CSV table of C-alpha atoms and ligand atoms in Angstrom, one decimal:
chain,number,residue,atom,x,y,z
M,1,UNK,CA,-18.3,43.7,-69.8
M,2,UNK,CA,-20.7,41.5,-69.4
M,3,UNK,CA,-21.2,39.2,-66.5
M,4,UNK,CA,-21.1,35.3,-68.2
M,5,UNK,CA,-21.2,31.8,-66.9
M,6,UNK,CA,-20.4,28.5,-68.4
M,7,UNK,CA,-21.8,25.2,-67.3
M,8,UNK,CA,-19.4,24.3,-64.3
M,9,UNK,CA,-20.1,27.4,-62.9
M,10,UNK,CA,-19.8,25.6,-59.4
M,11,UNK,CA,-16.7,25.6,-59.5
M,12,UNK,CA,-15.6,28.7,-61.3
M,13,UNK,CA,-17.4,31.9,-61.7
M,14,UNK,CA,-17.3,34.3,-64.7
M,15,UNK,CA,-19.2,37.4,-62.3
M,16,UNK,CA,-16.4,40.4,-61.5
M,17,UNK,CA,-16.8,40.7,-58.1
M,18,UNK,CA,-17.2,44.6,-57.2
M,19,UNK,CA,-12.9,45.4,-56.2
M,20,UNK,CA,-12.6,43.7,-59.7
M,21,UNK,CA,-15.1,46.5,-61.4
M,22,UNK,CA,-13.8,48.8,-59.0
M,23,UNK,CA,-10.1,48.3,-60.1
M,24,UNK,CA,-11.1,47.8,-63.8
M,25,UNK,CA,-12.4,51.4,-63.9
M,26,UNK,CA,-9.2,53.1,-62.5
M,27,UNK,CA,-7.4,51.1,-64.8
M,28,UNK,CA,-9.7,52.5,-67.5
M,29,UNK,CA,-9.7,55.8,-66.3
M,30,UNK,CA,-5.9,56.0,-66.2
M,31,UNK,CA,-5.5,54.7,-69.5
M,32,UNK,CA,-7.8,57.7,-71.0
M,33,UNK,CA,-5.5,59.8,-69.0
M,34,UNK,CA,-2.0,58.8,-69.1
M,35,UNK,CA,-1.4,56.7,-72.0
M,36,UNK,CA,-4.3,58.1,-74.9
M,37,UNK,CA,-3.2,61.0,-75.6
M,38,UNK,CA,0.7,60.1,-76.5
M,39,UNK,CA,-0.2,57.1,-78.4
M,40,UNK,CA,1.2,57.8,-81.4
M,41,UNK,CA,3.6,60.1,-80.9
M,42,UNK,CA,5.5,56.8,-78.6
M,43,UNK,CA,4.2,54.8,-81.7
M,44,UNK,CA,5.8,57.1,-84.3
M,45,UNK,CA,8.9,57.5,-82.4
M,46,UNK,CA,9.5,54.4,-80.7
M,47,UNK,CA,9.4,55.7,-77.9
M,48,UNK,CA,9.8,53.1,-74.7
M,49,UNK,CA,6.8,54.9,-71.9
M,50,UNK,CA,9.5,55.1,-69.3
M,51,UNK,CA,7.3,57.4,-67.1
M,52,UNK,CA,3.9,55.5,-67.6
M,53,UNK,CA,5.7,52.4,-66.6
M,54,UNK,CA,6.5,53.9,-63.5
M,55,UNK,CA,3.2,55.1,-62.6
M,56,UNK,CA,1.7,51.5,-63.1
M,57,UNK,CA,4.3,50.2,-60.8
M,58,UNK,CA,2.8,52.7,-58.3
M,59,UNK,CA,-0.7,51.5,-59.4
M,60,UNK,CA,0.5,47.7,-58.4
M,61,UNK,CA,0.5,46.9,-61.8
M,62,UNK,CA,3.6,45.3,-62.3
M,63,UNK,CA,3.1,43.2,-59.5
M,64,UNK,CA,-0.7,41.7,-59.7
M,65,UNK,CA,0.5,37.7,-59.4
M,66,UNK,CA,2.8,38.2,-56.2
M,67,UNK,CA,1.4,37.9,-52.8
M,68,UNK,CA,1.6,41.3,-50.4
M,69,UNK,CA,4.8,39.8,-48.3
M,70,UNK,CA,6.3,40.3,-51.5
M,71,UNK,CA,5.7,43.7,-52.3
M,72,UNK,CA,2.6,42.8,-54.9
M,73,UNK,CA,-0.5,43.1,-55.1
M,74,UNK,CA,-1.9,39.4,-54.3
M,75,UNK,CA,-4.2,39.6,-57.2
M,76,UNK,CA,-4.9,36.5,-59.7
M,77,UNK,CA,-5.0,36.1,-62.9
M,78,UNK,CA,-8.8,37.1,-64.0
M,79,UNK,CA,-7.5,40.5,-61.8
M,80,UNK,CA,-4.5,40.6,-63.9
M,81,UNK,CA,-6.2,39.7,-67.9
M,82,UNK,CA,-8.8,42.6,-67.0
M,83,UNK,CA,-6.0,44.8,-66.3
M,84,UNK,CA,-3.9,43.4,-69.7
M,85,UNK,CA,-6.8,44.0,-71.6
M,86,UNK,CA,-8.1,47.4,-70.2
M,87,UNK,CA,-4.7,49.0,-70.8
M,88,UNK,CA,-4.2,47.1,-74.7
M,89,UNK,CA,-7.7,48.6,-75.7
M,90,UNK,CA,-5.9,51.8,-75.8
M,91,UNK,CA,-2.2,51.1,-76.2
M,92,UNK,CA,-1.2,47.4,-76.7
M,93,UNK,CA,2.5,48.8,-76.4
M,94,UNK,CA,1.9,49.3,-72.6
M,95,UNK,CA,0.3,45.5,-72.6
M,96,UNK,CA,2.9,43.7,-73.7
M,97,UNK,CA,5.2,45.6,-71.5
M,98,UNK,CA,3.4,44.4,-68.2
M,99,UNK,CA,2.8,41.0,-69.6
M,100,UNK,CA,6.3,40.3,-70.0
M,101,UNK,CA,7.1,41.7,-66.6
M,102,UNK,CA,4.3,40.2,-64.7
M,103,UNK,CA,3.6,36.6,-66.2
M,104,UNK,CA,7.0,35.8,-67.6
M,105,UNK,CA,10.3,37.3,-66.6
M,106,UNK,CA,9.2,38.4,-62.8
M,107,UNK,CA,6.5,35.2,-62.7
M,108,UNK,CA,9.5,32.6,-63.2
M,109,UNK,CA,12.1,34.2,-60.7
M,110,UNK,CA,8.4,34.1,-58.5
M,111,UNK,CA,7.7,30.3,-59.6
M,112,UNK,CA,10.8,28.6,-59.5
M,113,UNK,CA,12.9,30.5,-57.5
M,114,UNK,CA,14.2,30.1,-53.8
M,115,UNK,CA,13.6,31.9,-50.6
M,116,UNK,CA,17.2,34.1,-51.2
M,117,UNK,CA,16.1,35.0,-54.7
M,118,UNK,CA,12.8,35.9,-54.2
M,119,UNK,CA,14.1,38.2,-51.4
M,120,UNK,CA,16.6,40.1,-53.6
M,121,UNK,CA,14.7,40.2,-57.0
M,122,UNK,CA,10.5,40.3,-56.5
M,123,UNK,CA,9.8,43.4,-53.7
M,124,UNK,CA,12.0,45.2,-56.2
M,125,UNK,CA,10.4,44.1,-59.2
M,126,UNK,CA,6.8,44.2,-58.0
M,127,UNK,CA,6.7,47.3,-57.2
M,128,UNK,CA,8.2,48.2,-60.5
M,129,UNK,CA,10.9,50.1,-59.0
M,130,UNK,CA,12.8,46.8,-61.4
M,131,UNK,CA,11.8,45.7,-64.9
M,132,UNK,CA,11.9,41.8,-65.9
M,133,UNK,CA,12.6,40.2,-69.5
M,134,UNK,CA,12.5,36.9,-70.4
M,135,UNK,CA,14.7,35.6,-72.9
M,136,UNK,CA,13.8,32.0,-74.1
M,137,UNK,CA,14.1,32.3,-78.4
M,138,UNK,CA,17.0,32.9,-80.2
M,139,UNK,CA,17.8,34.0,-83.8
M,140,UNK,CA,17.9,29.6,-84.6
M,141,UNK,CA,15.3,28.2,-82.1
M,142,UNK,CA,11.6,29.9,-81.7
M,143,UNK,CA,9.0,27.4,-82.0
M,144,UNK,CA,11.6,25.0,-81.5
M,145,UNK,CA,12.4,26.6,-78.1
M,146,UNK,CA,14.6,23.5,-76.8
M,147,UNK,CA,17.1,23.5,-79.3
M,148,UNK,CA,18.3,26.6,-77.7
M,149,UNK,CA,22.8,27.1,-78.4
M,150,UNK,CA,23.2,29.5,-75.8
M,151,UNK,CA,25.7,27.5,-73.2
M,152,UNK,CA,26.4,28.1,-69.1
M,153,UNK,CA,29.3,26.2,-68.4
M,154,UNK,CA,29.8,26.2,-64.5
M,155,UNK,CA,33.4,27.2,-63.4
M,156,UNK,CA,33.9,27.0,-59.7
M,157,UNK,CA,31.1,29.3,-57.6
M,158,UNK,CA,30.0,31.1,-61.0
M,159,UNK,CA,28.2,29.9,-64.5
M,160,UNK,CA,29.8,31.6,-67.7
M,161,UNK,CA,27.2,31.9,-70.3
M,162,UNK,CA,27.9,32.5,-74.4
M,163,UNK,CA,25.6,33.2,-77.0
M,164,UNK,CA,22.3,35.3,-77.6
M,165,UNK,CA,18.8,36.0,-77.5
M,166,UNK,CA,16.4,37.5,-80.2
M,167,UNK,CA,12.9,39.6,-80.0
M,168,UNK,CA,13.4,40.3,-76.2
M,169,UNK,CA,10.5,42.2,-75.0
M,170,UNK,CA,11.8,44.6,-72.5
M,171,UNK,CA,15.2,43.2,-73.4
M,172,UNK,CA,17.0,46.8,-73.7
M,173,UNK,CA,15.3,48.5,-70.1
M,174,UNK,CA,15.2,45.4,-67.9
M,175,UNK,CA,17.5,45.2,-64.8
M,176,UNK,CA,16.6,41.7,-64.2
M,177,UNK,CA,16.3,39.2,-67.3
M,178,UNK,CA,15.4,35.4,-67.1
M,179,UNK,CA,17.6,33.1,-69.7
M,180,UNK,CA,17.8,29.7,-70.8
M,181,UNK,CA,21.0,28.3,-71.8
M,182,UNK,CA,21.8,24.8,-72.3
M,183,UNK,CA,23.8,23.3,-69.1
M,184,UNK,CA,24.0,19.5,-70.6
M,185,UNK,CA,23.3,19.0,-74.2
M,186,UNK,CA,23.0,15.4,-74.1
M,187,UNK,CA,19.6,15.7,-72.1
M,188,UNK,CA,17.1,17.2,-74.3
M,189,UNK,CA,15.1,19.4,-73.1
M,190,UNK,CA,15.9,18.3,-69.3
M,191,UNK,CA,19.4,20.0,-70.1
M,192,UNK,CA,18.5,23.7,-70.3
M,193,UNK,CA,18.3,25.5,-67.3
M,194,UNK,CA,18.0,29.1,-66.3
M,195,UNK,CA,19.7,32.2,-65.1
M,196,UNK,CA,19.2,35.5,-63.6
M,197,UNK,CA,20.8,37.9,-65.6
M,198,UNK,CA,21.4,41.7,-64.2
M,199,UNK,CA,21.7,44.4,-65.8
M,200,UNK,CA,25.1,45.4,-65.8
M,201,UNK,CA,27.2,41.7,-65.8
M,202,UNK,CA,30.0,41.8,-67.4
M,203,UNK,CA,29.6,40.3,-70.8
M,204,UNK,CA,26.1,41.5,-70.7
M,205,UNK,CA,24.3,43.7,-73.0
M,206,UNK,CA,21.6,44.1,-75.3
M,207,UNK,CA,22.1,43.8,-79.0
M,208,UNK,CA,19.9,45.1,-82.1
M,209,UNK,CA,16.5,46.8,-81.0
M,210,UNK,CA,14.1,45.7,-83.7
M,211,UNK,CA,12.2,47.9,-85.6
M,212,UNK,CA,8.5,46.6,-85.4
M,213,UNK,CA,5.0,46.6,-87.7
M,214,UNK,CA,3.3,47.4,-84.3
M,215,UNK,CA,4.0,47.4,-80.7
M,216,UNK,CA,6.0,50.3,-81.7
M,217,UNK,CA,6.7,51.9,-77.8
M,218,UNK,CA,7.7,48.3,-76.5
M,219,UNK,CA,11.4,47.2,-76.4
M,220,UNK,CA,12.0,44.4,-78.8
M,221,UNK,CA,15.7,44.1,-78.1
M,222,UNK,CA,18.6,41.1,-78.8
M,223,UNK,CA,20.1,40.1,-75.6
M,224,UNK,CA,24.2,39.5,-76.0
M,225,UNK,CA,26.2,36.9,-73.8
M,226,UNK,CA,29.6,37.3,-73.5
M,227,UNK,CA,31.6,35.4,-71.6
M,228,UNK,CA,29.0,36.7,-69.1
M,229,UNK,CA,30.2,35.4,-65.6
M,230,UNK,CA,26.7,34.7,-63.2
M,231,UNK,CA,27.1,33.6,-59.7
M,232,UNK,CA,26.1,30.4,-58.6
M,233,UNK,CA,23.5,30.9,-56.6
M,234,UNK,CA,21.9,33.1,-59.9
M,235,UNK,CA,21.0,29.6,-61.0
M,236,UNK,CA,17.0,29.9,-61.3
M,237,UNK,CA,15.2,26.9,-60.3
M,238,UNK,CA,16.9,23.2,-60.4
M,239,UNK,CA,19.6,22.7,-62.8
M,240,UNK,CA,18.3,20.9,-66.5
M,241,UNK,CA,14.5,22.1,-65.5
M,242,UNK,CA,15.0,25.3,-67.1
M,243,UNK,CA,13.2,24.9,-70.2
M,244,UNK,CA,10.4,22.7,-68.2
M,245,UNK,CA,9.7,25.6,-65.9
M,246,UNK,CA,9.4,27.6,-68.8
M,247,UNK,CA,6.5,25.8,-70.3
M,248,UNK,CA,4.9,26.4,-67.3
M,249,UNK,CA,6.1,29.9,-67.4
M,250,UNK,CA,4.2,30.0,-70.6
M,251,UNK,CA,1.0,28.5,-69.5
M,252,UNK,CA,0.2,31.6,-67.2
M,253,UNK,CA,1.9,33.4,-70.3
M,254,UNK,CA,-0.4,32.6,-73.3
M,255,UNK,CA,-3.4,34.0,-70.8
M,256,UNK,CA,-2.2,37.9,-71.1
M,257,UNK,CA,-1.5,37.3,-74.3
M,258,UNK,CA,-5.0,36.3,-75.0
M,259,UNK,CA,-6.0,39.6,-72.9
M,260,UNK,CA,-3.4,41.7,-75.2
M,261,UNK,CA,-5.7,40.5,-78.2
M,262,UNK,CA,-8.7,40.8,-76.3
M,263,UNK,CA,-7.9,44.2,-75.2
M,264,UNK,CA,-6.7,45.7,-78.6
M,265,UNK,CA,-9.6,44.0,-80.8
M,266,UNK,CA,-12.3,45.9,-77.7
M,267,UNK,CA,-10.7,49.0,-78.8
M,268,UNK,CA,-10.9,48.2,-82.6
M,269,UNK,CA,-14.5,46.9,-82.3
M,270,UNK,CA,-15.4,50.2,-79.8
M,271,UNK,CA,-13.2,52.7,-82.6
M,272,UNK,CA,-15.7,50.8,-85.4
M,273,UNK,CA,-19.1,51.0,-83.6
M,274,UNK,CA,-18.7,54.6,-83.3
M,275,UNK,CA,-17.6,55.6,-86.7
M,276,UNK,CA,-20.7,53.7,-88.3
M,277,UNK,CA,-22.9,55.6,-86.2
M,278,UNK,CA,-21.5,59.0,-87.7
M,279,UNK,CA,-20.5,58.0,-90.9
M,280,UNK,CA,-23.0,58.6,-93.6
M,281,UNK,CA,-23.6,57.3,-97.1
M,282,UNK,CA,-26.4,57.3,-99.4
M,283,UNK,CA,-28.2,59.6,-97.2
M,284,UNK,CA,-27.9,57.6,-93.8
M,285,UNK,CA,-25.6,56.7,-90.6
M,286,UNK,CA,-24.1,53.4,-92.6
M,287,UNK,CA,-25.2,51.7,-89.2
M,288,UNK,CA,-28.2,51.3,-90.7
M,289,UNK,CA,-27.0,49.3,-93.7
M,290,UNK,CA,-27.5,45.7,-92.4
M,291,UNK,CA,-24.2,44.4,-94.0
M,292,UNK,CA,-22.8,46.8,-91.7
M,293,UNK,CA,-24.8,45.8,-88.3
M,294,UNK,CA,-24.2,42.0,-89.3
M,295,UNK,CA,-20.1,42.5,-89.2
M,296,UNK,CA,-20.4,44.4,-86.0
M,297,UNK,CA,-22.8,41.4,-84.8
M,298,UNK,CA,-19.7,39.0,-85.6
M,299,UNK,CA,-17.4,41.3,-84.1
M,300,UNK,CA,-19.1,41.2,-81.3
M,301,UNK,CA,-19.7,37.6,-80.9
M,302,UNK,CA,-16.0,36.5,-81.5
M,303,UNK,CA,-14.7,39.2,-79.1
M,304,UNK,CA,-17.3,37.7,-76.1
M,305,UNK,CA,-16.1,34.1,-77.2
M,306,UNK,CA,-12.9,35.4,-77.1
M,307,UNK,CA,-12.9,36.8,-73.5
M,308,UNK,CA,-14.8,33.6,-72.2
M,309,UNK,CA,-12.0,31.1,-73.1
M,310,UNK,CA,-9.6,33.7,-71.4
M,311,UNK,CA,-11.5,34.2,-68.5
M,312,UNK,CA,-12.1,30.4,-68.4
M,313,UNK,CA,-8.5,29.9,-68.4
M,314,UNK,CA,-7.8,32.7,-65.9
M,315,UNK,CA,-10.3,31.5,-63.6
M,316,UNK,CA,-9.1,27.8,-63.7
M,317,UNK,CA,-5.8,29.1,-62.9
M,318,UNK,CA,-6.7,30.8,-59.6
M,319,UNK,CA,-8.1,27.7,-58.7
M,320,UNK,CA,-4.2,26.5,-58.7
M,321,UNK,CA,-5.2,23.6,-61.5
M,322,UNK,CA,-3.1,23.4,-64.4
M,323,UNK,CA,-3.9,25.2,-67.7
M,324,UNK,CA,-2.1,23.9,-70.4
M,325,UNK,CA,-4.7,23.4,-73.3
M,326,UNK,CA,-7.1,26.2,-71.7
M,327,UNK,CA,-4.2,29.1,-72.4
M,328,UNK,CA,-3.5,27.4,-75.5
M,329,UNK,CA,-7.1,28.1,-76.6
M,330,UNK,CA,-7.6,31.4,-75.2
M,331,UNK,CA,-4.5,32.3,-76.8
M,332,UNK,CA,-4.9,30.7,-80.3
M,333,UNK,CA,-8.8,32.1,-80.6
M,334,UNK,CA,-8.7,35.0,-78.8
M,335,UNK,CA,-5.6,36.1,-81.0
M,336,UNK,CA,-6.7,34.8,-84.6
M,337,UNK,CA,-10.3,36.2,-83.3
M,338,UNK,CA,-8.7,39.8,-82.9
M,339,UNK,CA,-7.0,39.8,-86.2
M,340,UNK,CA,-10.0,39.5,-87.7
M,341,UNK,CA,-11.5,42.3,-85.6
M,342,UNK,CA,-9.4,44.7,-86.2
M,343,UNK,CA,-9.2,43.7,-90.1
M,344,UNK,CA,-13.2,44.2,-90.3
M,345,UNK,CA,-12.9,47.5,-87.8
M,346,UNK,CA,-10.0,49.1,-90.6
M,347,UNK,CA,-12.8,47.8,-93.5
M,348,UNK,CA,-15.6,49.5,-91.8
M,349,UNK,CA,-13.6,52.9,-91.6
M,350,UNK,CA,-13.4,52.4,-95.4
M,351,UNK,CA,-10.4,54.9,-96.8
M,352,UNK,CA,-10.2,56.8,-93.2
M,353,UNK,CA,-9.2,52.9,-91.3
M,354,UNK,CA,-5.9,53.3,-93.5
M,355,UNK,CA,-4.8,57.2,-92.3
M,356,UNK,CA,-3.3,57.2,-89.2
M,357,UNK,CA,-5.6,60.2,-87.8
M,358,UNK,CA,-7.9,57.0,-86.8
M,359,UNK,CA,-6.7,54.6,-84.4
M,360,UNK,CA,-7.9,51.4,-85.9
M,361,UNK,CA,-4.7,51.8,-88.1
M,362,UNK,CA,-2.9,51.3,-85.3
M,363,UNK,CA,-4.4,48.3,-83.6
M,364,UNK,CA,-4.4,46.4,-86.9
M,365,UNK,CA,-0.7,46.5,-87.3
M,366,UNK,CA,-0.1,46.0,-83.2
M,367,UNK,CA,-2.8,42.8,-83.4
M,368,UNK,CA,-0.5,40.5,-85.5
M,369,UNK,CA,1.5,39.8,-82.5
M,370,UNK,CA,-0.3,38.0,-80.6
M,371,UNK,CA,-0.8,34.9,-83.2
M,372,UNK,CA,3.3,35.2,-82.9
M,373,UNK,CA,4.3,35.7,-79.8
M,374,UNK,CA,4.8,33.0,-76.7
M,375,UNK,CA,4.0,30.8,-78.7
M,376,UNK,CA,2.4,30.4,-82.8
M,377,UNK,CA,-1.2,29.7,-83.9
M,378,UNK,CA,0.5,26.7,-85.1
M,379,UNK,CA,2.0,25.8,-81.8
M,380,UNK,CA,-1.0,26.1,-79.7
M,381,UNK,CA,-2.6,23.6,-82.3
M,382,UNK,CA,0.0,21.5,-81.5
M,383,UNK,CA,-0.2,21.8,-77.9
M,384,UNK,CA,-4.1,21.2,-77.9
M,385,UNK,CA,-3.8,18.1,-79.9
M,386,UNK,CA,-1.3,16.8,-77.3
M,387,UNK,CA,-2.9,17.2,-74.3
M,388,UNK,CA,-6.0,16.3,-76.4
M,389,UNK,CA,-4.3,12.6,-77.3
M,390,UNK,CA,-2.8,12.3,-73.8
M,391,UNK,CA,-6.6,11.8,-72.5
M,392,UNK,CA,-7.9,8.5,-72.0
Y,1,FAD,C1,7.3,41.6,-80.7
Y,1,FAD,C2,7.9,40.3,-80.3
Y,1,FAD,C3,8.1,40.1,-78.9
Y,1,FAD,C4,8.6,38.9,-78.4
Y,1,FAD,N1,8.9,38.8,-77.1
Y,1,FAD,C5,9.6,37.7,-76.7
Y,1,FAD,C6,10.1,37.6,-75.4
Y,1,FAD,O1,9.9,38.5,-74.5
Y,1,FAD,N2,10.8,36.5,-75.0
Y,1,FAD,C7,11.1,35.5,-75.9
Y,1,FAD,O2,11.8,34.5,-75.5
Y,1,FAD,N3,10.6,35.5,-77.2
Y,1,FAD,C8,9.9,36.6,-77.6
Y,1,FAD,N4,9.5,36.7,-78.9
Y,1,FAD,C9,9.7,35.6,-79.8
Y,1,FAD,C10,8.5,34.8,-80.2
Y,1,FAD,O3,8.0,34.0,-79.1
Y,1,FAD,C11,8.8,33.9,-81.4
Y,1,FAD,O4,9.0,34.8,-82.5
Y,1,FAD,C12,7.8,32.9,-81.8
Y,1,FAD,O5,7.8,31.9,-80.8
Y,1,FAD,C13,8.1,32.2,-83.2
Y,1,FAD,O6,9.4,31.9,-83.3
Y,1,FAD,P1,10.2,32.3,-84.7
Y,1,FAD,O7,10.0,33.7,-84.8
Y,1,FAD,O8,11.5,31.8,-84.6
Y,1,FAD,O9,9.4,31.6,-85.8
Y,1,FAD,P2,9.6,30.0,-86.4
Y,1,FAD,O10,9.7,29.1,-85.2
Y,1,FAD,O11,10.8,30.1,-87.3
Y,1,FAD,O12,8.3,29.8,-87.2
Y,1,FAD,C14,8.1,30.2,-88.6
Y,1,FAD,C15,6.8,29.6,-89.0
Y,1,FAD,O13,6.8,28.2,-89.0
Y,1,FAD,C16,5.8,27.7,-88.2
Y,1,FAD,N5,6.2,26.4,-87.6
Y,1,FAD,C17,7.3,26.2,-86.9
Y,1,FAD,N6,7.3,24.9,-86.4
Y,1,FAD,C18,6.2,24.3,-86.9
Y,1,FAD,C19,5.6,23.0,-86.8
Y,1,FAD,N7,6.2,22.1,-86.1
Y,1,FAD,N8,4.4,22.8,-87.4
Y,1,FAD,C20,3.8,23.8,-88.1
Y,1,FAD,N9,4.3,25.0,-88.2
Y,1,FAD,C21,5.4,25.3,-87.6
Y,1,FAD,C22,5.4,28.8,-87.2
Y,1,FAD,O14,4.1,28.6,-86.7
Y,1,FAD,C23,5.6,30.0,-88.1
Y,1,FAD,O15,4.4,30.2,-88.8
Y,1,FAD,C24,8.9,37.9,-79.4
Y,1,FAD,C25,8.6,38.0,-80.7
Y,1,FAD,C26,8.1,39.2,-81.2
Y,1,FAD,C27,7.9,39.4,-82.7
């Protein structure tokens, strides 16, 4: 990658400092070995990378945002988008598996939990010895997040929650899953709270796994609330703030999502450049054709922009400031930026781009999601335009 700066460069800095290269080329080198060659048999199959998510528990992987004392790694989040997109540039499967882990299920028990929970839940989690889901939509409420029907109703020293929860990454293999449920319906969006949900409850189990256009090998499962009796003290953060911690949840969110787009349009963009090199036509490499060097140019422009805003974002949030609009734009571009990418990098491969022998097939389907998920395109427009008319 290439080392980048932007004008307030005093206060943030776009450089990789040498751990960072250091860790992104184990991250790179593991990928090539443990995850390329089963791509798409996992892909074809389904298949949930039990074992690989394992190893990257070993590597730290699944805990990069959680300080040592915790059992994580103590990395931030420019550590944790490099590792995002690294592993996405060969399967974005595996991304989106460690993104809901790390930045939403494990980062909210992290963020809004209390000394007791953190205790019981993170080492275990960090060190991926536990998986986390988050479950904030359900089969009524997506962009409308708020308007959420699950219910907890609190009965003596436990919470008895009813209802369900839809597109769960992780969903069916988590032991530990974060959900919202509506605690006092006549507060808005200051009366959803949430729970820690283990594997396991009684009344708890996942529902329909969903059968996907791409992201094949992660778990997209229903989450289904019976009667499901929580303890108190599984309460996770203050009571009527759950769906405000979640938005904050999502800030840090939208940023390895924007590395999951970043990382699977790399591995488009890298698949294209090499095919036009060997590919000939009319007598030549079609490299040479410059209809074919101007794409690549464009492909190459939107994927640096891309990475800029999400490093920009990253960066601002190790400084501990808040990132609202900055993930919202890393997300939105960096994910309608990649579906472009990998639309051009399936063009450039001509008949081969559609015939699964070539892996850009792959990475065009899996792209879609990330102008979906934590959020729409449309969404992060409108969260840019408010924190856009909330300035002075
Ligand atoms: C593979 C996958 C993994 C996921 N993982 C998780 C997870 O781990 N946890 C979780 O809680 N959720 C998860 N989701 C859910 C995801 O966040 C939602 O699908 C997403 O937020 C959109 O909600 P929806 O599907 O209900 O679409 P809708 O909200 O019904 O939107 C339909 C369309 O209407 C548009 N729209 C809606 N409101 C407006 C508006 N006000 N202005 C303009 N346009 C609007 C949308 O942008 C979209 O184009 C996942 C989804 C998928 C597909």
């Amino acid at each position: 990658m290439s080392a980048a700066t932007l004008p307030n460069a005093a206060t943030h800095s776009f450089r990789l400092t040498e751990e960072q290269e250091q860790l992104r080329r184990e991250i790179r080198s593991f990928a090539a070995k443990e995850i390329a060659p089963h791509v798409m048999e996992w892909d074809e199959a389904s298949e949930f990378p039990s074992a690989v998510v394992k190893q990257l528990g070993r590597m730290g992987l699944l805990g990069m945002l959680i300080p040592d004392e915790l059992g994580g790694a103590g990395l931030g989040y420019v550590d944790y988008m490099m590792a995002i997109e690294e592993i996405s540039a060969v399967d974005g499967s595996v991304g989106i598996i460690m993104a809901a882990h790390n930045s939403l299920g494990m980062n909210h028990i992290y963020l809004a939990g209390n000394a007791e929970q953190h205790r019981r839940y993170i080492p275990k989690l960090a060190t991926g010895e536990w998986l986390a889901a988050w479950g904030l939509t359900e089969p009524g409420s997506g962009s409308d997040a708020a308007g959420a029907r699950t219910t907890a109703v609190r009965k003596g020293d436990r919470w008895v929650l009813n209802g369900s929860k839809t597109f769960i990454t992780n969903g069916a293999h988590a032991d530990v899953s974060v959900v919202i449920a509506v605690t006092d319906k006549t507060q808005g969006t200051h009366g959803l709270s949430a729970f820690i949900v283990e594997k396991g409850m009684p009344g708890f189990r996942p529902g329909k796994k969903e059968n996907k256009l791409g992201l094949r090998a992660s778990d997209t499962s229903e989450l289904i609330l019976e009667d499901c009796e929580v303890p108190a003290e599984n309460l996770l953060g203050k009571e009527g703030e759950g769906f405000v911690d979640s938005l904050r949840i999502l800030d840090g969110g939208r940023i390895s999502i924007a590395a999951l787009a970043l990382g699977i349009a790399r591995g488009a963009y890298d698949a294209a450049r090499k095919y036009v090199k060997q590919r000939r036509q009319f007598g030549k490499a079609i490299a040479e054709f410059q209809g074919i060097q101007w794409k690549l140019a464009d492909m190459a422009t939107q994927l640096d922009a891309a990475r800029l805003l999400t490093l920009r974002a990253a960066a601002i949030k190790d400084a501990g400031k808040t990132t609202t609009s900055e993930s919202a734009m890393a997300k939105l571009f960096a994910s309608e930026a990649a579906v472009r990418i990998c639309d051009e990098a399936v063009q450039l491969h001509g008949g081969y781009g559609f015939i699964k022998d070539y892996p850009v097939e792959k990475f065009y389907r899996d792209v879609k999601l990330c102008t979906i998920g934590e959020g729409t395109s449309e969404i992060q427009r409108m969260v840019i335009a408010r924190e856009l008319l909330k300035r002075p």
